[in-house]
Coordinates of C-alpha atoms in Angstrom, one line a residue:
M1 CA 15.4 168.4 72.7
D2 CA 13.2 166.0 70.9
F3 CA 13.7 162.4 71.8
S4 CA 11.0 161.1 69.8
P5 CA 12.3 158.4 67.1
S6 CA 13.2 159.8 64.0
P7 CA 11.6 158.6 60.7
Q8 CA 14.8 156.5 60.1
A9 CA 14.8 155.0 63.5
R10 CA 11.1 154.1 63.3
Q11 CA 12.0 152.4 59.9
W12 CA 14.9 150.4 61.3
H13 CA 13.0 149.5 64.6
H14 CA 10.1 148.2 62.7
R15 CA 12.5 146.2 60.5
L16 CA 14.2 144.8 63.7
Q17 CA 11.0 143.9 65.5
T18 CA 9.7 142.2 62.5
F19 CA 12.9 140.1 62.1
M20 CA 12.8 139.2 65.8
D21 CA 9.1 138.2 66.0
R22 CA 9.6 136.2 62.7
Y23 CA 13.1 134.6 63.1
L24 CA 14.4 134.9 66.8
L25 CA 11.5 134.4 69.0
P26 CA 10.6 130.9 67.6
F27 CA 14.2 129.8 68.3
N28 CA 14.2 131.1 72.0
A29 CA 13.5 127.7 73.5
A30 CA 15.9 126.0 71.0
W31 CA 18.5 128.5 72.2
H32 CA 18.1 127.7 75.8
Q33 CA 18.0 124.0 75.3
S34 CA 21.2 124.2 73.1
V35 CA 23.0 126.1 75.8
K36 CA 21.8 123.5 78.5
N37 CA 23.2 120.8 76.2
E38 CA 26.5 122.7 76.3
V39 CA 26.3 123.5 72.6
F40 CA 27.3 127.1 72.2
P41 CA 26.9 129.0 70.2
P42 CA 23.9 127.1 68.8
P43 CA 24.2 125.8 65.4
F44 CA 21.5 128.1 63.9
I45 CA 23.1 131.4 65.1
G46 CA 25.2 131.6 62.0
D47 CA 22.3 131.2 59.7
L48 CA 20.4 134.0 61.6
Q49 CA 23.5 136.3 61.5
A50 CA 23.7 135.9 57.8
L51 CA 20.1 136.6 57.3
A52 CA 20.4 139.7 59.5
Q53 CA 23.4 140.9 57.4
E54 CA 21.3 140.5 54.3
E55 CA 18.5 142.6 55.7
G56 CA 21.0 145.4 56.8
L57 CA 20.4 144.7 60.4
W58 CA 24.2 144.6 61.2
N59 CA 26.5 146.8 63.1
L60 CA 23.8 149.2 63.9
F61 CA 25.4 150.7 66.9
L62 CA 28.5 152.5 65.1
P63 CA 27.7 155.9 64.2
N64 CA 30.9 156.5 62.2
L65 CA 30.8 153.3 60.2
K66 CA 32.6 153.8 57.0
P67 CA 30.9 153.2 53.5
H68 CA 33.1 150.3 52.6
E69 CA 32.5 148.6 56.1
P70 CA 29.6 146.2 56.5
G71 CA 26.4 147.3 58.4
T72 CA 24.1 150.2 58.9
G73 CA 25.6 152.6 61.5
L74 CA 22.9 154.6 63.3
S75 CA 23.5 157.5 65.7
H76 CA 23.3 156.9 69.3
L77 CA 19.8 158.3 69.6
D78 CA 18.5 156.4 66.7
Y79 CA 20.1 153.1 67.8
A80 CA 18.8 153.5 71.5
P81 CA 15.2 152.1 70.8
L82 CA 16.7 149.2 68.8
A83 CA 19.0 148.3 71.6
E84 CA 15.9 148.4 73.9
T85 CA 14.2 145.9 71.7
M86 CA 17.2 143.7 71.5
G87 CA 17.4 143.6 75.3
R88 CA 14.2 141.8 75.6
L89 CA 15.8 138.8 74.3
P90 CA 19.3 138.5 75.8
W91 CA 20.8 136.5 73.1
A92 CA 19.4 138.7 70.3
A93 CA 22.2 141.3 70.0
E94 CA 24.7 138.7 68.9
V95 CA 22.5 137.9 65.9
F96 CA 22.9 141.5 65.0
N97 CA 26.7 141.8 65.8
C98 CA 25.7 144.4 68.4
N99 CA 26.5 142.4 71.4
A100 CA 28.9 143.4 74.4
P101 CA 31.8 143.4 74.8
D102 CA 32.3 143.3 71.0
S103 CA 30.3 146.4 70.3
G104 CA 32.6 148.5 72.8
N105 CA 35.8 146.7 71.3
M106 CA 34.8 147.6 67.8
E107 CA 34.1 151.1 68.9
L108 CA 37.6 151.2 70.5
L109 CA 39.4 149.7 67.5
H110 CA 37.5 152.0 65.2
R111 CA 38.7 155.1 66.9
F112 CA 42.3 154.1 67.9
A113 CA 43.5 151.2 65.9
N114 CA 46.1 151.6 63.2
A115 CA 45.6 150.2 59.6
A116 CA 47.4 146.9 60.4
Q117 CA 45.3 146.4 63.7
C118 CA 42.1 147.3 61.8
T119 CA 42.8 144.7 59.2
Q120 CA 43.8 141.9 61.6
W121 CA 41.2 142.5 64.3
M122 CA 38.6 145.3 63.7
E123 CA 37.4 144.1 60.1
P124 CA 36.7 140.3 61.2
L125 CA 35.0 141.7 64.1
L126 CA 32.8 143.9 61.9
R127 CA 32.2 141.0 59.7
G128 CA 31.1 138.8 62.7
Q129 CA 33.9 136.2 62.1
I130 CA 35.5 136.5 65.5
R131 CA 34.6 137.4 69.0
S132 CA 36.5 139.5 71.6
A133 CA 36.8 140.3 75.2
F134 CA 38.0 143.6 77.3
A135 CA 40.2 142.5 80.2
M136 CA 40.2 145.4 82.9
S137 CA 38.9 144.1 86.4
E138 CA 41.1 142.2 88.7
P139 CA 40.4 140.1 91.8
D140 CA 42.9 141.5 94.2
V141 CA 42.1 145.3 94.0
A142 CA 39.1 147.7 93.7
S143 CA 39.5 147.9 89.8
S144 CA 36.8 150.8 89.7
D145 CA 40.0 152.9 90.6
P146 CA 42.3 152.1 87.7
T147 CA 45.4 153.3 89.6
N148 CA 45.0 150.2 91.7
L149 CA 45.5 147.9 88.8
Q150 CA 48.4 145.3 89.2
T151 CA 48.7 143.8 85.7
T152 CA 51.8 145.1 84.3
V153 CA 53.2 145.7 80.7
R154 CA 56.9 146.3 80.3
A155 CA 59.2 146.6 77.1
D156 CA 61.6 143.9 76.3
G157 CA 63.4 144.4 73.0
N158 CA 60.7 144.2 70.3
E159 CA 58.1 142.9 72.4
W160 CA 55.8 143.7 75.3
V161 CA 55.5 141.4 78.2
L162 CA 52.3 141.2 80.3
N163 CA 51.9 139.8 83.9
G164 CA 48.9 139.7 86.0
R165 CA 45.4 138.4 86.8
K166 CA 41.9 139.3 85.5
W167 CA 38.5 138.4 86.2
F168 CA 34.8 138.6 85.3
I169 CA 36.0 139.1 81.8
T170 CA 32.8 138.9 79.6
G171 CA 33.1 137.0 76.4
A172 CA 36.3 135.3 77.1
A173 CA 34.8 131.6 77.2
H174 CA 33.2 132.0 73.8
P175 CA 34.6 129.5 71.3
H176 CA 35.0 132.3 68.8
C177 CA 37.0 134.8 71.0
R178 CA 40.2 135.3 69.3
L179 CA 41.3 138.8 70.8
L180 CA 41.8 139.9 74.2
I181 CA 42.0 143.7 74.9
V182 CA 44.2 144.2 78.1
M183 CA 44.3 147.3 80.3
C184 CA 47.7 147.3 81.9
K185 CA 49.8 149.3 84.4
N186 CA 52.9 150.7 82.7
D187 CA 56.1 149.2 84.1
G188 CA 58.4 151.9 82.8
P189 CA 61.0 153.8 85.1
S190 CA 59.4 154.3 88.4
G191 CA 56.1 153.1 86.8
L192 CA 55.6 156.8 85.7
A193 CA 57.4 157.1 82.4
G194 CA 57.3 155.5 79.0
P195 CA 59.8 152.7 78.2
D196 CA 61.6 155.0 75.9
D197 CA 61.4 158.1 77.9
A198 CA 63.7 158.8 80.9
T199 CA 61.6 161.8 82.0
E200 CA 59.3 160.9 84.7
W201 CA 55.7 162.4 84.9
T202 CA 54.5 164.1 87.9
P203 CA 52.0 162.2 90.1
E204 CA 49.3 164.4 88.8
Q205 CA 50.2 163.5 85.2
A206 CA 50.8 159.8 86.1
T207 CA 47.3 159.4 87.4
H208 CA 45.9 159.2 83.8
H209 CA 49.1 158.4 81.8
Q210 CA 50.1 155.2 83.7
H211 CA 48.0 152.7 81.8
S212 CA 48.2 151.1 78.2
I213 CA 46.2 148.9 76.2
V214 CA 47.5 145.9 74.5
L215 CA 46.0 143.6 72.0
V216 CA 46.6 139.9 73.0
P217 CA 45.6 137.1 70.7
M218 CA 43.8 134.4 72.9
D219 CA 46.3 131.6 71.9
T220 CA 49.3 133.6 73.1
P221 CA 51.5 131.4 75.1
G222 CA 51.1 132.3 78.9
L223 CA 47.6 133.5 78.6
E224 CA 45.2 131.0 80.6
V225 CA 41.5 131.1 81.0
V226 CA 41.3 129.6 84.6
R227 CA 37.5 129.4 85.0
N228 CA 34.2 130.9 83.9
I229 CA 32.8 132.5 87.0
A230 CA 29.0 132.2 87.8
V231 CA 27.3 135.6 88.5
V232 CA 24.9 135.0 91.3
H233 CA 24.8 131.2 90.4
H234 CA 24.1 132.0 86.7
L235 CA 26.8 130.7 84.5
A236 CA 26.9 132.5 81.1
P237 CA 27.9 130.3 78.2
E238 CA 30.1 133.1 76.6
G239 CA 31.8 133.5 80.0
H240 CA 32.6 135.9 82.8
C241 CA 36.1 134.5 83.2
E242 CA 39.1 134.6 85.4
L243 CA 42.4 134.8 83.4
V244 CA 46.1 134.6 84.1
L245 CA 48.9 136.3 82.1
R246 CA 52.2 134.7 82.9
N247 CA 55.1 136.4 80.9
V248 CA 52.7 136.9 77.9
R249 CA 54.7 138.2 75.1
V250 CA 53.4 140.1 72.0
P251 CA 55.1 142.3 69.3
K252 CA 55.5 145.9 69.8
D253 CA 53.0 146.7 67.3
H254 CA 50.2 145.2 69.6
L255 CA 50.0 148.3 71.6
L256 CA 46.7 150.1 70.8
G257 CA 47.2 153.8 70.6
G258 CA 50.0 155.2 72.3
W259 CA 52.0 154.3 75.6
G260 CA 50.2 155.8 78.6
Q261 CA 46.9 156.5 76.7
G262 CA 45.0 153.5 78.1
F263 CA 42.9 155.5 80.5
A264 CA 41.6 157.9 78.1
M265 CA 40.8 155.3 75.5
A266 CA 39.0 153.2 78.0
Q267 CA 36.8 156.2 79.1
A268 CA 35.9 156.8 75.6
R269 CA 34.9 153.2 75.2
L270 CA 32.5 153.5 78.3
G271 CA 30.1 156.3 77.0
P272 CA 28.3 154.6 74.0
G273 CA 28.7 151.1 75.7
R274 CA 26.8 152.3 78.8
V275 CA 23.9 153.8 76.6
H276 CA 23.7 150.3 74.9
H277 CA 23.6 148.5 78.4
C278 CA 21.1 150.8 79.7
M279 CA 18.6 150.7 76.7
R280 CA 18.8 146.7 76.9
T281 CA 18.0 147.1 80.6
I282 CA 15.1 149.3 79.8
G283 CA 14.0 146.6 77.3
Q284 CA 14.1 144.0 79.9
C285 CA 12.2 146.0 82.3
E286 CA 9.6 146.8 79.8
L287 CA 9.2 143.0 79.2
A288 CA 9.2 142.4 83.1
L289 CA 6.5 144.9 83.5
E290 CA 4.3 143.5 80.7
M291 CA 4.7 139.9 82.2
A292 CA 3.7 141.3 85.7
T293 CA 0.6 143.1 84.4
E294 CA -0.6 139.9 82.4
R295 CA 0.1 137.8 85.5
A296 CA -1.8 140.1 87.7
L297 CA -4.9 139.9 85.6
E298 CA -4.7 136.0 85.6
R299 CA -3.8 135.1 89.1
S300 CA -6.1 135.2 92.1
A301 CA -5.6 135.4 95.7
F302 CA -7.9 135.9 98.6
G303 CA -10.9 136.1 96.4
K304 CA -9.8 138.6 93.8
H305 CA -7.2 139.0 91.0
L306 CA -3.9 140.5 91.9
S307 CA -4.8 143.3 89.6
D308 CA -7.4 144.4 92.1
Q309 CA -5.0 144.5 95.1
S310 CA -4.0 148.1 95.6
N311 CA -0.4 147.3 96.6
V312 CA 0.0 145.4 93.3
Q313 CA -1.5 148.4 91.4
D314 CA 1.2 150.6 93.3
W315 CA 3.9 148.1 92.0
L316 CA 2.9 148.4 88.5
A317 CA 2.6 152.1 88.4
E318 CA 5.8 152.8 90.1
S319 CA 7.4 150.5 87.7
R320 CA 5.9 152.6 84.7
L321 CA 7.1 155.8 86.0
E322 CA 10.6 154.5 86.7
I323 CA 11.0 152.9 83.3
D324 CA 9.9 156.1 81.4
Q325 CA 12.0 158.3 83.8
A326 CA 15.0 156.2 83.1
R327 CA 14.4 156.0 79.2
L328 CA 14.3 159.8 78.9
L329 CA 17.7 160.1 80.8
V330 CA 19.4 157.6 78.6
L331 CA 18.0 159.1 75.5
K332 CA 19.3 162.5 76.7
T333 CA 22.7 161.1 77.2
A334 CA 22.6 159.5 73.7
W335 CA 21.6 162.9 72.3
M336 CA 24.4 164.5 74.0
L337 CA 26.9 161.9 72.7
D338 CA 25.5 162.6 69.1
M339 CA 25.7 166.4 69.5
G340 CA 29.3 166.5 70.9
V341 CA 28.9 169.8 72.4
A342 CA 28.6 169.0 76.3
P343 CA 31.7 169.5 78.4
A344 CA 33.7 166.4 79.0
A345 CA 32.9 166.6 82.8
E346 CA 29.1 167.1 82.2
L347 CA 29.0 164.2 79.7
R348 CA 31.0 162.0 82.1
A349 CA 28.6 162.7 84.9
Q350 CA 25.7 162.1 82.6
V351 CA 27.1 158.7 81.7
S352 CA 27.7 157.9 85.3
G353 CA 24.0 158.8 86.1
I354 CA 22.5 156.5 83.7
K355 CA 24.5 153.6 84.9
V356 CA 23.2 154.0 88.4
V357 CA 19.6 154.6 87.3
A358 CA 19.5 151.5 85.1
A359 CA 20.9 149.2 87.8
R360 CA 18.4 150.6 90.3
L361 CA 15.6 150.3 87.8
Q362 CA 16.4 146.7 86.9
T363 CA 16.5 145.4 90.4
R364 CA 13.4 147.1 91.5
V365 CA 11.1 146.6 88.6
V366 CA 12.2 142.9 88.1
D367 CA 11.9 142.2 91.9
R368 CA 8.2 143.4 91.8
A369 CA 7.6 141.2 88.7
M370 CA 9.0 138.3 90.5
Q371 CA 6.8 139.0 93.5
V372 CA 3.7 139.0 91.4
F373 CA 4.7 135.7 89.8
G374 CA 5.4 134.1 93.3
A375 CA 7.5 131.0 93.2
M376 CA 7.5 130.8 89.4
G377 CA 9.4 134.1 89.2
L378 CA 12.4 132.5 91.0
S379 CA 12.4 129.6 88.5
P380 CA 14.0 129.2 85.0
D381 CA 10.5 129.1 83.7
T382 CA 10.5 132.8 83.0
P383 CA 13.5 135.1 82.1
L384 CA 12.9 137.2 85.4
A385 CA 15.4 135.5 87.5
Y386 CA 18.0 135.9 85.1
F387 CA 17.0 139.6 84.6
W388 CA 17.3 140.1 88.2
T389 CA 20.7 138.5 88.3
W390 CA 22.0 140.9 85.6
G391 CA 20.5 143.9 87.3
R392 CA 22.3 143.1 90.5
A393 CA 25.4 142.8 88.6
M394 CA 25.0 146.1 87.1
H395 CA 25.4 147.7 90.5
L396 CA 29.1 146.7 90.4
M397 CA 30.1 146.0 86.8
D398 CA 31.8 149.0 85.0
G399 CA 32.4 150.4 88.5
P400 CA 30.0 150.4 91.6
D401 CA 27.1 152.7 92.1
E402 CA 29.2 154.6 94.8
V403 CA 31.8 155.5 92.4
H404 CA 29.4 156.9 89.9
L405 CA 27.7 158.8 92.6
R406 CA 30.8 160.5 93.5
T407 CA 31.3 161.5 90.0
L408 CA 27.8 163.1 89.8
A409 CA 28.4 164.8 93.1
R410 CA 31.8 166.3 92.3
N411 CA 30.4 167.7 89.0
E412 CA 27.7 169.4 91.1
L413 CA 30.0 170.7 93.6
Y414 CA 32.3 172.0 90.8
K415 CA 29.4 173.9 89.4
A416 CA 28.5 175.3 92.8
R417 CA 32.0 176.7 93.4
A418 CA 31.9 178.5 90.1
R419 CA 28.6 180.2 90.9
L420 CA 29.1 180.5 94.8
G421 CA 26.8 183.0 96.4
H422 CA 24.5 183.2 93.4
T423 CA 21.7 181.4 95.4
A424 CA 21.8 184.0 98.2
A425 CA 19.5 186.3 96.4
Y426 CA 16.7 183.7 97.2
F427 CA 17.2 183.9 100.8
T428 CA 14.4 185.4 102.9
T429 CA 16.2 187.5 105.6
P430 CA 19.0 190.0 105.5
E431 CA 20.8 187.9 108.1
Q432 CA 21.1 184.9 106.0
M433 CA 22.4 187.1 103.1
R434 CA 25.1 188.6 105.2
A435 CA 26.1 185.0 106.1
V436 CA 27.2 184.3 102.5
P437 CA 30.9 185.5 102.3
H438 CA 30.5 186.3 98.7
L439 CA 27.7 189.0 99.3
S440 CA 29.1 190.4 102.6
S441 CA 32.6 191.2 101.4

């Protein structure tokens, strides 16, 4: 494994960094002022997007981008350092059409949409003409377990009918959001079979075949955006919204993939998306560490600079170690996605692992930086308070840490059962060896 950037990645990273330094950072204060004035997206975003597209800095995240589709698709491993750099400026990704949740939605449509759906939805998304949202989590259930979902979809003639409530749906308040991709519980016979299939699935089959994904235009009657929910008192202009679907009707051709394939498609969407999220997190942590080290050199307390305080030195050192460790783990995951040779369970565990590591990393590193800054670290004068808020949210979004830790543990136990007794050769006494059933039988 060689995780050093390829020549292609170095070239594109240099172009991206130059573009951000020249065009985006000078507009950072203006972006925040525009959002404060409730003008979103800021009027200059369109010009920046057009310039980025001219530079080829567009749709960089999609490895299987076709020749006729706009953008420059890179491998997961080549895109990772670019995502890290974009993460330092949270609004930057939208300039390059690489922002969540649209990147994950484009990945989903690119893999599973039919020709008509691609023309109607994917192509405008690839061109940056519209925005989209992915609706899975719900307020009344533990949504990390999809079997709990209560939003239903049922067939009625030539239409699908959706009913339910979703919340913390990122991007749904964006004024250019035109598409809602909805994860639903199938409302077929007994809830276990397709609407045109009288044969019920077994409970084991139903666990992963009782969901479907439906494409719902945002202007569909019955779809209501109830509110934009603040995340730890931070209100995102693009929204983390609560939605209600009351007898929402869409044509039968708005089903993505097949009936009952929603769970598998949603899982396929998560892998690359988590790599993107984690690398953006690492970019924010790098910036937080840079800010903390500079502040420590400038700020004095009790007769000496903070940089001379041993506990502050420990914080900076711990942050450096944790960032580098996390980056290597995420790059390994990107490499595994590109190679496509890892068993599904191993890849799933790896993706779960980086999600936990990134959330822990961000809350720890940013918290230390805030402590170095003192009261200023709590204010909106630096990006640290927002970074910490997002890091805290990462412990829950896309499944809480505990769910991903369980995935990792189950994968380790599965491997242990397959090799049961193998480690007994390392025991130091015959009595211990005899205690292992595999060897004593």
